[in-house]
Amino acid sequence: MNHLTRRQFLKGLGLSLAAGCFPCSLTLAATINSAPEQAATTLRAAAKRAGLYVGAAVQLRDLKNEPDFAGTLIRECNLVVPEGALKWNVVHPQYNQWNFNPANDLLAFAKAHGLRMRGHTLVWHEAFPDWAKNLLTQGYGLSLLEEHIEKVMGTYKGKLLSWDVVNEAINLKDGQQQGLRKSPWLKALGPDYIAHAYRIAARTDPTATLVYNDYMLTGEEGQKGAAILALVRSLLDKGVPLHAVGLQSHLWAPKTVDVPKISAFCREVKAMGLDLYITELDVGEQDYGSDFASRDKLVAQRVDEYLNAVFSECTPREILTWGLSTRHSWMKDPRYFKTNTRAEPVRGLPFDEDMQRTPFGDTLYKALSALPPAS
Ligand code: XIL
């Protein structure tokens, strides 16, 4: 596999931009086919026609080392989100250490190929280093929150389309007020940490769309969705600058999508004057033994159910899958997907290991193509 150094990767981007050719790093040129007939049937073309962004979470190393993967991203997407590069443990590994290289390189790649980038995520209970947890317990929570958001958002001021400012703040099982997750942030600053985060974010980058991102809204007998709506409503009632709700949208192949509940949630979000994004769409599976054709059929059925439920109420301006190709998916990691004990290949993304579009991808393409064209 072709392993580019960071310098080669960036040089490649720079040379291609200078040459005015279809902007791509030297190693990518061979794999990018921008033939007009292909362009018309890509996810990117369908999204463009509908006036929205379609994309995926990616790791920079995969773009640098796999030209076919990078070529597929460029051809099929107009939006990208770093899977890990903007999380605390990468971007702020120690109190006085910052590492923006991976996110900078991904932003340079996106810019070179006409993609936008979104930020994920500023305040989360995971990927949160112990040094930061310790400072929270010592009473430095608000100054740490301010310093991190001002530094990270400030670095990309005016350059990112949107930000998941707070991620996964609701967890009813923790029995806290408002169903809030018992996170280090809640323990240190109380429920107001959320409002603080959005106010700091809004003054740091007034150009960015500020998103509250969460998952499994139909979970906990649907109570989780109600708690998310109540949280968002309370923030808006306090004049907190919040512009959109991000539905992570991690579907489960064995489970029929609760269309009425999803649609009702989307209706409520729109009624509050907020945008709604699909931020991490993928389909987890229980059955890894069946043939791909039957697995793909079930996966595509869930995607179809879900997109119909959402699109019946709104047109998300941003639609991202959590991974572009099944070659790289967190669903192959038994730490997160207990059913995948042997890290089996997965089918719950729009492109397969060979960068061929899956029935998931076909279903997403059809749903995007059925949206009304941008005015
Ligand atoms: C996951 C990544 O995909 C993994 O590689 C990482 O080890 C853990 O985090 N919801 C989120 C994402 O908001 O940030 C998580 O990403 C998946 C669940």
Tab-separated table of N, CA, C and O and ligand atoms in Angstrom, residues 59 83 87 120 124 126 167-168 213 248 250 280 322 330 335-336, ligand 1:
chain	number	residue	atom	x	y	z
A	59	GLN	N	-10.655	8.903	8.416
A	59	GLN	CA	-9.362	9.017	9.088
A	59	GLN	C	-8.349	9.467	8.033
A	59	GLN	O	-8.312	8.903	6.923
A	83	GLU	N	-12.994	11.636	11.765
A	83	GLU	CA	-13.529	10.632	12.696
A	83	GLU	C	-12.939	10.825	14.088
A	83	GLU	O	-13.588	10.597	15.093
A	87	LYS	N	-11.056	15.471	18.144
A	87	LYS	CA	-11.453	15.083	19.510
A	87	LYS	C	-10.341	15.465	20.484
A	87	LYS	O	-9.165	15.566	20.103
A	120	HIS	N	-16.110	17.837	14.737
A	120	HIS	CA	-16.666	16.862	15.681
A	120	HIS	C	-15.578	16.491	16.671
A	120	HIS	O	-14.551	15.947	16.235
A	124	TRP	N	-17.445	16.249	24.965
A	124	TRP	CA	-17.909	14.851	24.953
A	124	TRP	C	-17.297	14.136	26.154
A	124	TRP	O	-16.210	14.534	26.625
A	126	GLU	N	-16.288	11.056	26.074
A	126	GLU	CA	-15.284	10.086	25.600
A	126	GLU	C	-14.120	10.817	24.913
A	126	GLU	O	-14.206	12.019	24.659
A	167	ASN	N	-21.769	16.660	22.446
A	167	ASN	CA	-22.096	15.342	21.900
A	167	ASN	C	-22.557	14.422	23.026
A	167	ASN	O	-21.896	14.318	24.057
A	168	GLU	N	-23.738	13.794	22.821
A	168	GLU	CA	-24.219	12.709	23.701
A	168	GLU	C	-24.356	13.131	25.165
A	168	GLU	O	-23.893	12.452	26.077
A	213	ASN	N	-25.534	17.063	19.154
A	213	ASN	CA	-25.479	15.764	18.476
A	213	ASN	C	-25.743	14.631	19.467
A	213	ASN	O	-25.161	14.605	20.556
A	248	GLN	N	-27.316	11.107	15.204
A	248	GLN	CA	-26.201	10.253	14.784
A	248	GLN	C	-26.697	9.151	13.815
A	248	GLN	O	-26.050	8.863	12.812
A	250	HIS	N	-27.302	5.742	14.097
A	250	HIS	CA	-26.697	4.396	14.049
A	250	HIS	C	-27.845	3.381	14.109
A	250	HIS	O	-28.432	3.130	15.160
A	280	GLU	N	-24.175	10.572	11.483
A	280	GLU	CA	-23.312	9.379	11.621
A	280	GLU	C	-24.021	8.101	11.142
A	280	GLU	O	-23.925	7.051	11.743
A	322	TRP	N	-21.131	7.277	9.007
A	322	TRP	CA	-19.974	7.165	9.914
A	322	TRP	C	-18.987	6.159	9.348
A	322	TRP	O	-18.940	5.004	9.729
A	330	TRP	N	-15.993	1.542	12.372
A	330	TRP	CA	-15.907	1.216	13.805
A	330	TRP	C	-16.746	-0.019	14.112
A	330	TRP	O	-16.578	-0.658	15.145
A	335	ARG	N	-14.812	-3.829	20.412
A	335	ARG	CA	-14.964	-2.960	21.610
A	335	ARG	C	-16.277	-2.198	21.556
A	335	ARG	O	-16.872	-1.875	22.575
A	336	TYR	N	-16.722	-1.888	20.337
A	336	TYR	CA	-17.958	-1.101	20.214
A	336	TYR	C	-19.126	-1.964	19.767
A	336	TYR	O	-20.273	-1.670	20.076
B	1	XIL	C1	-16.020	6.548	17.423
B	1	XIL	C2	-14.943	6.259	16.382
B	1	XIL	O1	-15.553	5.778	15.185
B	1	XIL	C3	-13.960	5.241	16.936
B	1	XIL	O2	-12.915	5.053	15.986
B	1	XIL	C4	-13.397	5.756	18.244
B	1	XIL	O3	-12.501	4.824	18.767
B	1	XIL	C5	-14.533	6.016	19.229
B	1	XIL	O4	-15.451	6.969	18.671
B	1	XIL	N1	-20.637	8.509	18.290
B	1	XIL	C6	-19.775	9.511	18.037
B	1	XIL	C7	-18.453	9.246	17.430
B	1	XIL	O5	-20.144	10.698	18.164
B	1	XIL	O6	-17.462	10.206	17.802
B	1	XIL	C8	-17.970	7.846	17.775
B	1	XIL	O7	-16.824	7.596	16.966
B	1	XIL	C9	-19.071	6.828	17.458
B	1	XIL	C10	-20.295	7.106	18.266
